[in-house]
PDB file of C-alpha atoms in Angstrom:
ATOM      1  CA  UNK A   1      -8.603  16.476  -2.061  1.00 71.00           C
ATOM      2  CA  UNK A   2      -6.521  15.217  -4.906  1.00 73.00           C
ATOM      3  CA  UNK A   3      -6.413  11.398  -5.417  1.00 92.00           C
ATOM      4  CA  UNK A   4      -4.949   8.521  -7.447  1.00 96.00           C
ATOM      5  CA  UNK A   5      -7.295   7.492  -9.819  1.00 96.00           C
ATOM      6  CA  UNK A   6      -7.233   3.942 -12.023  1.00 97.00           C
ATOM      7  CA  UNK A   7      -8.794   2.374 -14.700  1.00 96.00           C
ATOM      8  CA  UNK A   8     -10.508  -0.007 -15.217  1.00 96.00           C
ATOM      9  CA  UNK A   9     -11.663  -1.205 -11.550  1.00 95.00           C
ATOM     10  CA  UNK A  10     -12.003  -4.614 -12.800  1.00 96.00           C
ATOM     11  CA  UNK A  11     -10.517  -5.957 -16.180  1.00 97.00           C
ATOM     12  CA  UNK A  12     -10.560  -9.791 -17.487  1.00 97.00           C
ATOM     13  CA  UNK A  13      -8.178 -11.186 -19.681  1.00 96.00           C
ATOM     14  CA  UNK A  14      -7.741 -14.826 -21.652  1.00 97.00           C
ATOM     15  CA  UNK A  15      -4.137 -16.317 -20.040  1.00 97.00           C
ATOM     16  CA  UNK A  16      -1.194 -14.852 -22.689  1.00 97.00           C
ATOM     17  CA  UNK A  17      -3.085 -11.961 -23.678  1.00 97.00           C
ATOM     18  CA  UNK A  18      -1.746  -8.968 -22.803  1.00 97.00           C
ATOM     19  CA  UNK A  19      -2.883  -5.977 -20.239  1.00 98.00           C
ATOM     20  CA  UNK A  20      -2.487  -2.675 -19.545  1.00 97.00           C
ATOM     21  CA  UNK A  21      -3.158  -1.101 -16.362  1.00 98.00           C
ATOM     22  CA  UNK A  22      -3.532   2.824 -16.452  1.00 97.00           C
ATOM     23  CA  UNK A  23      -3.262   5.382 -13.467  1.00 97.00           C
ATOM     24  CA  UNK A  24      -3.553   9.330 -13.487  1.00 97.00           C
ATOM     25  CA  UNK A  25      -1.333  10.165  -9.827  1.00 97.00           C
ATOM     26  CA  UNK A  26      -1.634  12.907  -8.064  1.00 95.00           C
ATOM     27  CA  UNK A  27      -0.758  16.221 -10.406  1.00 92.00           C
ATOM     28  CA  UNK A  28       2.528  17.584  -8.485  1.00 91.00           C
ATOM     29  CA  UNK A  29       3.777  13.700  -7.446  1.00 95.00           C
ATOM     30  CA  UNK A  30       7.306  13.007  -8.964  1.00 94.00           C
ATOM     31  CA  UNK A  31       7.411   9.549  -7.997  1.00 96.00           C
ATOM     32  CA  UNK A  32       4.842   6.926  -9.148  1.00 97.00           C
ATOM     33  CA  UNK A  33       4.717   2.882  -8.058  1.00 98.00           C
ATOM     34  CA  UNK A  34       2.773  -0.123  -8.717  1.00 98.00           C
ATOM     35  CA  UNK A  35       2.091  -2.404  -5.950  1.00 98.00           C
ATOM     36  CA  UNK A  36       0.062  -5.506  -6.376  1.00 97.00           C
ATOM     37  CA  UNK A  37      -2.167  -7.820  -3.831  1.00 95.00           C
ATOM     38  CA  UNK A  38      -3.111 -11.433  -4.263  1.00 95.00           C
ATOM     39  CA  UNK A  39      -6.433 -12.527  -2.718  1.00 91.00           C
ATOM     40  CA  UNK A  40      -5.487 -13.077   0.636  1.00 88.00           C
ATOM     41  CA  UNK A  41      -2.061 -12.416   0.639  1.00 92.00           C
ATOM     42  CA  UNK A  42       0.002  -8.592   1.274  1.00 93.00           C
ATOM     43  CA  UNK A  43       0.267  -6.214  -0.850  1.00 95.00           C
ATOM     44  CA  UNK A  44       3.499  -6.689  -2.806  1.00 96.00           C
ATOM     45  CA  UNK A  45       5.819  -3.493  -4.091  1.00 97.00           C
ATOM     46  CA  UNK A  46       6.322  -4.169  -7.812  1.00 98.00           C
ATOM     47  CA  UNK A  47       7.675  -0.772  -9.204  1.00 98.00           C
ATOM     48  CA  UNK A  48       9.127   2.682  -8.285  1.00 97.00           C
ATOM     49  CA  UNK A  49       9.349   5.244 -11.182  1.00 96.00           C
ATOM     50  CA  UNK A  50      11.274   8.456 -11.030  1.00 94.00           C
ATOM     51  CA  UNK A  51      12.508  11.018 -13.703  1.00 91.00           C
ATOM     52  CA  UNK A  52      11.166   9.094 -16.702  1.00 92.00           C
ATOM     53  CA  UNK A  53      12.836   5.877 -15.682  1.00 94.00           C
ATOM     54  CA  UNK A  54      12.280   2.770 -13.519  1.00 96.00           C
ATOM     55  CA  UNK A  55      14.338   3.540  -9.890  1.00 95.00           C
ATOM     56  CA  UNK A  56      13.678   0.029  -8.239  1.00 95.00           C
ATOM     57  CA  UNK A  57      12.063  -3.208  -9.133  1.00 96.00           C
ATOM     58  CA  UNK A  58      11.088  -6.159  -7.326  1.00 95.00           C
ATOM     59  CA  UNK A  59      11.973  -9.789  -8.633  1.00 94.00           C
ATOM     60  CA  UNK A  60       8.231 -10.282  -9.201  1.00 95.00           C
ATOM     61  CA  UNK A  61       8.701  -7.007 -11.982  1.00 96.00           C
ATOM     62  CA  UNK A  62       9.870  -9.720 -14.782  1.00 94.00           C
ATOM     63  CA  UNK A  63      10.645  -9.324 -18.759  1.00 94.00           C
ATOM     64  CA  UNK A  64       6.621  -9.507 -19.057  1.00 96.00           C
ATOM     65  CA  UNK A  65       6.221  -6.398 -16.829  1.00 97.00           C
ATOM     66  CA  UNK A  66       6.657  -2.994 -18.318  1.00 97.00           C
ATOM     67  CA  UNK A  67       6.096   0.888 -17.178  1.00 97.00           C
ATOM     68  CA  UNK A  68       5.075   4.040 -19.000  1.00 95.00           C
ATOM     69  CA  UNK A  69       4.406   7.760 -18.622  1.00 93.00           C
ATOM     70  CA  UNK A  70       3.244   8.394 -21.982  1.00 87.00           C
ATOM     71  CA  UNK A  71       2.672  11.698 -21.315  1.00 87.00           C
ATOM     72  CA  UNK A  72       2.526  14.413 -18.551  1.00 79.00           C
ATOM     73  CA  UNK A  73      -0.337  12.962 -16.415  1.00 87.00           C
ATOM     74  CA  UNK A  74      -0.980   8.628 -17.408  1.00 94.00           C
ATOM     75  CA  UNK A  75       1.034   6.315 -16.061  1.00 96.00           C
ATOM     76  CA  UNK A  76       1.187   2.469 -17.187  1.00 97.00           C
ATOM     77  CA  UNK A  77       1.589  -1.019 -16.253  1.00 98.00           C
ATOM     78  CA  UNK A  78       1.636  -3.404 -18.957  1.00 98.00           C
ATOM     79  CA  UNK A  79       1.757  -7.219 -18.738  1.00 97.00           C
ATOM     80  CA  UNK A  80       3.040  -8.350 -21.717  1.00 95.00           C
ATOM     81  CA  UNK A  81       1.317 -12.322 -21.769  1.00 94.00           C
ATOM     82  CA  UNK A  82      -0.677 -12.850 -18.862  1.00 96.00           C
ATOM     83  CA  UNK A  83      -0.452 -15.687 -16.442  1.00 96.00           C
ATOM     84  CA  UNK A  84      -2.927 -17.193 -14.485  1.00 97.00           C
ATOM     85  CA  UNK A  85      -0.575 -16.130 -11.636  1.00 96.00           C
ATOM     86  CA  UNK A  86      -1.147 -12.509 -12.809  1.00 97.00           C
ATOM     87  CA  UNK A  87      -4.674 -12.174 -10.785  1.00 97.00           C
ATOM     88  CA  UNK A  88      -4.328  -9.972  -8.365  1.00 97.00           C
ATOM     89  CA  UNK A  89      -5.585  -6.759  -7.259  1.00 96.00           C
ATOM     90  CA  UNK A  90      -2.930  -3.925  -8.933  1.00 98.00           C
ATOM     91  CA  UNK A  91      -2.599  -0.957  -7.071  1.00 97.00           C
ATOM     92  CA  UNK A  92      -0.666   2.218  -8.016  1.00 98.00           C
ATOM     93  CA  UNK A  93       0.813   4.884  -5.895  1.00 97.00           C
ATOM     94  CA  UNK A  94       1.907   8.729  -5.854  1.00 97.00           C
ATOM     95  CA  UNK A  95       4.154  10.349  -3.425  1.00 96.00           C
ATOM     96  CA  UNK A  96       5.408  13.739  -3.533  1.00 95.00           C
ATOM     97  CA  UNK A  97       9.442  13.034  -3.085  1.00 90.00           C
ATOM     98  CA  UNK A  98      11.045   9.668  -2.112  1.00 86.00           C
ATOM     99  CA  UNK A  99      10.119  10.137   1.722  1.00 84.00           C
ATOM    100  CA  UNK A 100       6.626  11.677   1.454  1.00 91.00           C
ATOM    101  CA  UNK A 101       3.772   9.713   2.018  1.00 94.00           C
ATOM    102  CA  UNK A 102       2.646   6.864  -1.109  1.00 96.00           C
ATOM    103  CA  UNK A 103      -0.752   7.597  -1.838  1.00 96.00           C
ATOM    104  CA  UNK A 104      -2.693   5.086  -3.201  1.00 96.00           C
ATOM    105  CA  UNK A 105      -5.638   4.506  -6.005  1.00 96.00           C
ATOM    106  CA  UNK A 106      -8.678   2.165  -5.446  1.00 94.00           C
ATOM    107  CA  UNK A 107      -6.720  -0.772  -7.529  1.00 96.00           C
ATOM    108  CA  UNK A 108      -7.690  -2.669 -11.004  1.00 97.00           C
ATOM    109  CA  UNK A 109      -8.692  -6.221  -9.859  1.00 96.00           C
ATOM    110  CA  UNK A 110      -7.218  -8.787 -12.733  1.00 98.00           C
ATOM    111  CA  UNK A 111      -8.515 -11.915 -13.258  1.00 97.00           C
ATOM    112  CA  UNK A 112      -6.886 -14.048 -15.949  1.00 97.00           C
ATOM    113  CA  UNK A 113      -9.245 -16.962 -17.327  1.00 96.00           C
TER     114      UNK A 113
ATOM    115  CA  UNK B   1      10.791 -15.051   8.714  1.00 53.00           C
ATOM    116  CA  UNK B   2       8.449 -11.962   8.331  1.00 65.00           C
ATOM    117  CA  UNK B   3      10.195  -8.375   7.851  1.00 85.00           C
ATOM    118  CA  UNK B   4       7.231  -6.907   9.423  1.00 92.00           C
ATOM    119  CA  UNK B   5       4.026  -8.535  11.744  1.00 93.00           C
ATOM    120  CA  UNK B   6       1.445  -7.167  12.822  1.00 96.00           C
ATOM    121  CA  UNK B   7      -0.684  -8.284  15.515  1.00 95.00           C
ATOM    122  CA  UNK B   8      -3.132  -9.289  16.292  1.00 97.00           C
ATOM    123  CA  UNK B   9      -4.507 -10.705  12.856  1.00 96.00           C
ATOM    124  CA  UNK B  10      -7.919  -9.961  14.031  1.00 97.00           C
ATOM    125  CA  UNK B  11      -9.841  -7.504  16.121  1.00 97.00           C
ATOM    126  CA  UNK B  12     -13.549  -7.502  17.061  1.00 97.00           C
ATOM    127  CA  UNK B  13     -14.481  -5.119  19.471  1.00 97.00           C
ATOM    128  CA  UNK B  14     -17.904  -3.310  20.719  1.00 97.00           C
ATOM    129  CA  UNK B  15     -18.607   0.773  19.812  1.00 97.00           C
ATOM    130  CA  UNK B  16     -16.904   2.330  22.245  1.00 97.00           C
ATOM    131  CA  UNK B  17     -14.287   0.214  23.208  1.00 97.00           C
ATOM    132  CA  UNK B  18     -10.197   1.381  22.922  1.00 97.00           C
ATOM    133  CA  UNK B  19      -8.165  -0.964  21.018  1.00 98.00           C
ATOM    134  CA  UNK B  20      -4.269  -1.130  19.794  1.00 98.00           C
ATOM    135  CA  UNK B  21      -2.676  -2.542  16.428  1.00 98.00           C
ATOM    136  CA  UNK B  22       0.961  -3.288  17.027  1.00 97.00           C
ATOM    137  CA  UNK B  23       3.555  -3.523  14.088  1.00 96.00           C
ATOM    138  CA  UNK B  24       7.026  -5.239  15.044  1.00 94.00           C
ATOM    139  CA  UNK B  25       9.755  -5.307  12.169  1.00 93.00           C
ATOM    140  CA  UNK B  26      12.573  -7.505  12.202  1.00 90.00           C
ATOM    141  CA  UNK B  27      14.695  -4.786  10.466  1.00 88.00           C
ATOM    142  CA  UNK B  28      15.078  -0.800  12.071  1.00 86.00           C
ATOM    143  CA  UNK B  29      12.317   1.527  10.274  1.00 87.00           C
ATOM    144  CA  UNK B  30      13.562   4.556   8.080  1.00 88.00           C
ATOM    145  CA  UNK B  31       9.582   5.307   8.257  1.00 91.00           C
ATOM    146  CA  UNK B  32       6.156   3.753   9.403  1.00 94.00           C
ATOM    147  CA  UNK B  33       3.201   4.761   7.281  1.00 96.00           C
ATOM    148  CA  UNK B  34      -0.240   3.562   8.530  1.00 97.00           C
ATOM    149  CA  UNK B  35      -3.013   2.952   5.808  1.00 97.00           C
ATOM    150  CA  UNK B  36      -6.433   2.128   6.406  1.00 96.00           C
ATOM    151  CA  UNK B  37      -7.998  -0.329   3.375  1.00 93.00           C
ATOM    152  CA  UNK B  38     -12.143  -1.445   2.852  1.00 85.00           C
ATOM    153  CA  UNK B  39     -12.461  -4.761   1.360  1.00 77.00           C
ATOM    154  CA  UNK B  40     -11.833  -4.887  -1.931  1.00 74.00           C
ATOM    155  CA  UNK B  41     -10.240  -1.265  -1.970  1.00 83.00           C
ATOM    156  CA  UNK B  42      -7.540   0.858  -1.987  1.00 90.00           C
ATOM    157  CA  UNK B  43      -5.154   2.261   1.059  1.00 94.00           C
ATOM    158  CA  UNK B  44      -6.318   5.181   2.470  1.00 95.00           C
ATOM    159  CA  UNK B  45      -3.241   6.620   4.106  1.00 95.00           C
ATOM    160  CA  UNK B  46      -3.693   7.671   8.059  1.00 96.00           C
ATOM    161  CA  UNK B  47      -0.289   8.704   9.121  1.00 95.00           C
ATOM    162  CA  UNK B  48       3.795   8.541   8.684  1.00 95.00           C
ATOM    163  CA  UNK B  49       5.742   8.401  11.642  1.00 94.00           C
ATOM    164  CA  UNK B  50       9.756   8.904  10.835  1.00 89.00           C
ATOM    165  CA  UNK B  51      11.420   9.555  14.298  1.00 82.00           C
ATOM    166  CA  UNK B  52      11.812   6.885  17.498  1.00 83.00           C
ATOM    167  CA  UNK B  53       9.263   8.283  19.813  1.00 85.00           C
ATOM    168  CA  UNK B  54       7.365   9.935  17.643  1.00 90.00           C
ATOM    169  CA  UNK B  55       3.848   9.851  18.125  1.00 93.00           C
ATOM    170  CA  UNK B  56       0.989  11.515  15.913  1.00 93.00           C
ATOM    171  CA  UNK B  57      -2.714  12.026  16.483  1.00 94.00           C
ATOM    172  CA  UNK B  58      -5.668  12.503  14.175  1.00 88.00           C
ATOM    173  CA  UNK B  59      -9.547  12.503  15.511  1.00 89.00           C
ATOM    174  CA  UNK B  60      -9.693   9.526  17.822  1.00 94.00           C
ATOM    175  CA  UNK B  61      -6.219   7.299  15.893  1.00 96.00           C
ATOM    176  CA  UNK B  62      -2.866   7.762  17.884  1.00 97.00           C
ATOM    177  CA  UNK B  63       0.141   6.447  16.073  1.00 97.00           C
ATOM    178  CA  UNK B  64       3.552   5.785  17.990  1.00 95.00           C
ATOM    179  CA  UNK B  65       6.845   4.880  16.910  1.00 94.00           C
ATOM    180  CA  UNK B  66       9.293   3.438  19.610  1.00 90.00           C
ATOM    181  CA  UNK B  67      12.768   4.531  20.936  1.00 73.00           C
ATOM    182  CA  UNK B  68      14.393   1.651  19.306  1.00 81.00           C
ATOM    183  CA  UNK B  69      12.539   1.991  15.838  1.00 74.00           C
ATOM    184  CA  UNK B  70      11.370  -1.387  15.323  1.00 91.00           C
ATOM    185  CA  UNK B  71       8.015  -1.306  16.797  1.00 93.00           C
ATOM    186  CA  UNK B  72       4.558   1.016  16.038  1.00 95.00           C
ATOM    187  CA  UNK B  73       1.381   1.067  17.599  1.00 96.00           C
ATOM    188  CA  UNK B  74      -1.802   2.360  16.430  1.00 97.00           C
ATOM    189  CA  UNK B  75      -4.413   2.992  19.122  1.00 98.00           C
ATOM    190  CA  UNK B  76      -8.139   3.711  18.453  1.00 97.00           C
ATOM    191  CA  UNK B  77      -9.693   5.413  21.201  1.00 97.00           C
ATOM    192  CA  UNK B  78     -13.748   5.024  21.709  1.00 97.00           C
ATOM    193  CA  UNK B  79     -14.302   3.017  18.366  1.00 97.00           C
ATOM    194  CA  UNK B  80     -17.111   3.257  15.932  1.00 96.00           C
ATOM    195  CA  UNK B  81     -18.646   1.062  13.207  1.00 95.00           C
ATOM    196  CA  UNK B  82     -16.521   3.888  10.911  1.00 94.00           C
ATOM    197  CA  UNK B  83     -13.354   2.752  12.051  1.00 96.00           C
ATOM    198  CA  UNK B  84     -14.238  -0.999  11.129  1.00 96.00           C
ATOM    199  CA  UNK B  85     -11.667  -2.102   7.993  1.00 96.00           C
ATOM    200  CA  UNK B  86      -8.008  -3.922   7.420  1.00 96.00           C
ATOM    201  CA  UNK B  87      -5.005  -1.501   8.530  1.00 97.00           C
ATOM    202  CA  UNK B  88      -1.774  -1.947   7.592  1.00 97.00           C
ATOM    203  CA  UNK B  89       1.486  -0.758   8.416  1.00 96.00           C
ATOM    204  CA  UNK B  90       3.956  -0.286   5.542  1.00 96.00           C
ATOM    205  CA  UNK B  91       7.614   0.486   6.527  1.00 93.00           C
ATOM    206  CA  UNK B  92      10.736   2.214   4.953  1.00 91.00           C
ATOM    207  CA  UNK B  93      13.646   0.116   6.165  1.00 86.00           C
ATOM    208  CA  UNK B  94      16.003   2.375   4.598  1.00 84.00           C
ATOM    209  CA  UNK B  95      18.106   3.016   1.255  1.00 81.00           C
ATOM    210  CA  UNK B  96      14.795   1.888  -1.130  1.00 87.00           C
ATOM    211  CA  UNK B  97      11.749   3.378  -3.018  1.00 86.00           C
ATOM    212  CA  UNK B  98       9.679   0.222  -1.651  1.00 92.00           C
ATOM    213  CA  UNK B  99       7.205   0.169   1.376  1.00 95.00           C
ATOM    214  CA  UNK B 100       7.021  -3.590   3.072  1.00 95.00           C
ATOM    215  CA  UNK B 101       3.778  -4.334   4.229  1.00 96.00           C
ATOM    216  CA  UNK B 102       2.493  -6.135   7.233  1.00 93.00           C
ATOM    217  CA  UNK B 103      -0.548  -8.918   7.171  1.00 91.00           C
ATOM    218  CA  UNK B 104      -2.891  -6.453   7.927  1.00 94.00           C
ATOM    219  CA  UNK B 105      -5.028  -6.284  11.453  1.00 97.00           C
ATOM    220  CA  UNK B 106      -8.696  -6.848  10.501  1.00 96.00           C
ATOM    221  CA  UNK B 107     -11.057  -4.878  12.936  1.00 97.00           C
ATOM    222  CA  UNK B 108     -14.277  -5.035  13.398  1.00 97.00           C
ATOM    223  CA  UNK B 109     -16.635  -2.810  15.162  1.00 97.00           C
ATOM    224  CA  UNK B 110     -20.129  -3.835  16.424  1.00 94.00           C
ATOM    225  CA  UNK B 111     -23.228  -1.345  18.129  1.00 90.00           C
TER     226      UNK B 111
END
């Protein structure tokens, strides 16, 4: 069955370095999100992507924050200076169209140091 | 306030024994996806429930949505060890790419 897949599972990072979080979705999914999860807390919607362009954004998705699809299969979160705030587990998501189920990857765990 | 409880927070329960998850939102659902997560993993997605009344079955998991769209259950009938993990419910409450999530029900299942 086809599946989100992310790399790395667990990356750690000196505070104001930057990060980037990378996710293959699944191969026929048009839209692609990045949802995050502090220890303990719910898991937070970040980003929606659609047609080569962010389609909503939480007010946690700051100037630091950015999203990619490089190319026809990666897509990318970047933190631009990490914050010790920043640890979290980051999960992204696939869905077919905008109603369709969001699939979800295993998640990069971040710590920041 | 929360946009969307679930209760209870916690669930322990013997093998064999039914149980039910309920989800309450303080805004009407669009949609009602249940996901299934292991500590320390991703969401596994169960089911998506769109209509009032709508219910949805898969092996032993029933999923409801009710009349008035505001409320799911998830029922587990004759529990296992397998079913033991943190389920959320993540609603569509309309006009927005975003799933909210509840606080997730941890269950536990013991022999």
């Amino acid at each position: 069955e086809p599946e989100v897949t992310q790399t790395p599972s667990h990356q750690v990072t000196q505070m104001g370095q930057e990060v980037i979080l990378r996710c293959v979705p699944i191969s026929n999914h048009l839209y692609f999100y990045w949802y995050r999860q502090i220890l303990g807390q719910k898991v937070e919607f970040l980003v929606s992507f659609y047609n080569n362009e962010i389609s909503e954004k939480s007010e946690i998705f700051d100037d630091q924050f950015s999203v990619e699809r490089p190319d026809g299969s990666n897509f990318t979160l970047k933190i631009r200076s990490t914050k010790l705030e920043d640890s979290a587990m980051y999960f992204c998501a696939s869905s077919l169209t905008g109603n369709q189920p969001q699939h979800f990857g295993d998640g990069t765990r971040l710590s920041i140091l | 306030s929360q946009e969307l409880e679930q209760s209870p927070q916690s669930l322990i329960v013997q093998e064999g024994k039914n149980l039910t998850i309920n989800c309450t939102s303080s805004k009407t659902l669009y949609g009602l996806y249940w996901y299934k997560q292991k500590y320390g993993e991703g969401l596994i997605f169960l089911m998506m429930l769109q209509k009032g009344g709508e219910e949805k079955s898969h092996e032993k998991i029933t999923a409801k949505l009710d009349e008035k769209k505001q409320q799911s259950s998830l029922h587990i009938t004759a529990s296992q060890p397998s079913h033991a993990g943190i389920y959320l419910c993540g609603a569509d409450m309309g006009n927005t790419d975003k799933l909210i999530f509840g606080t997730g029900t941890r269950l536990q299942v013991f022999p």
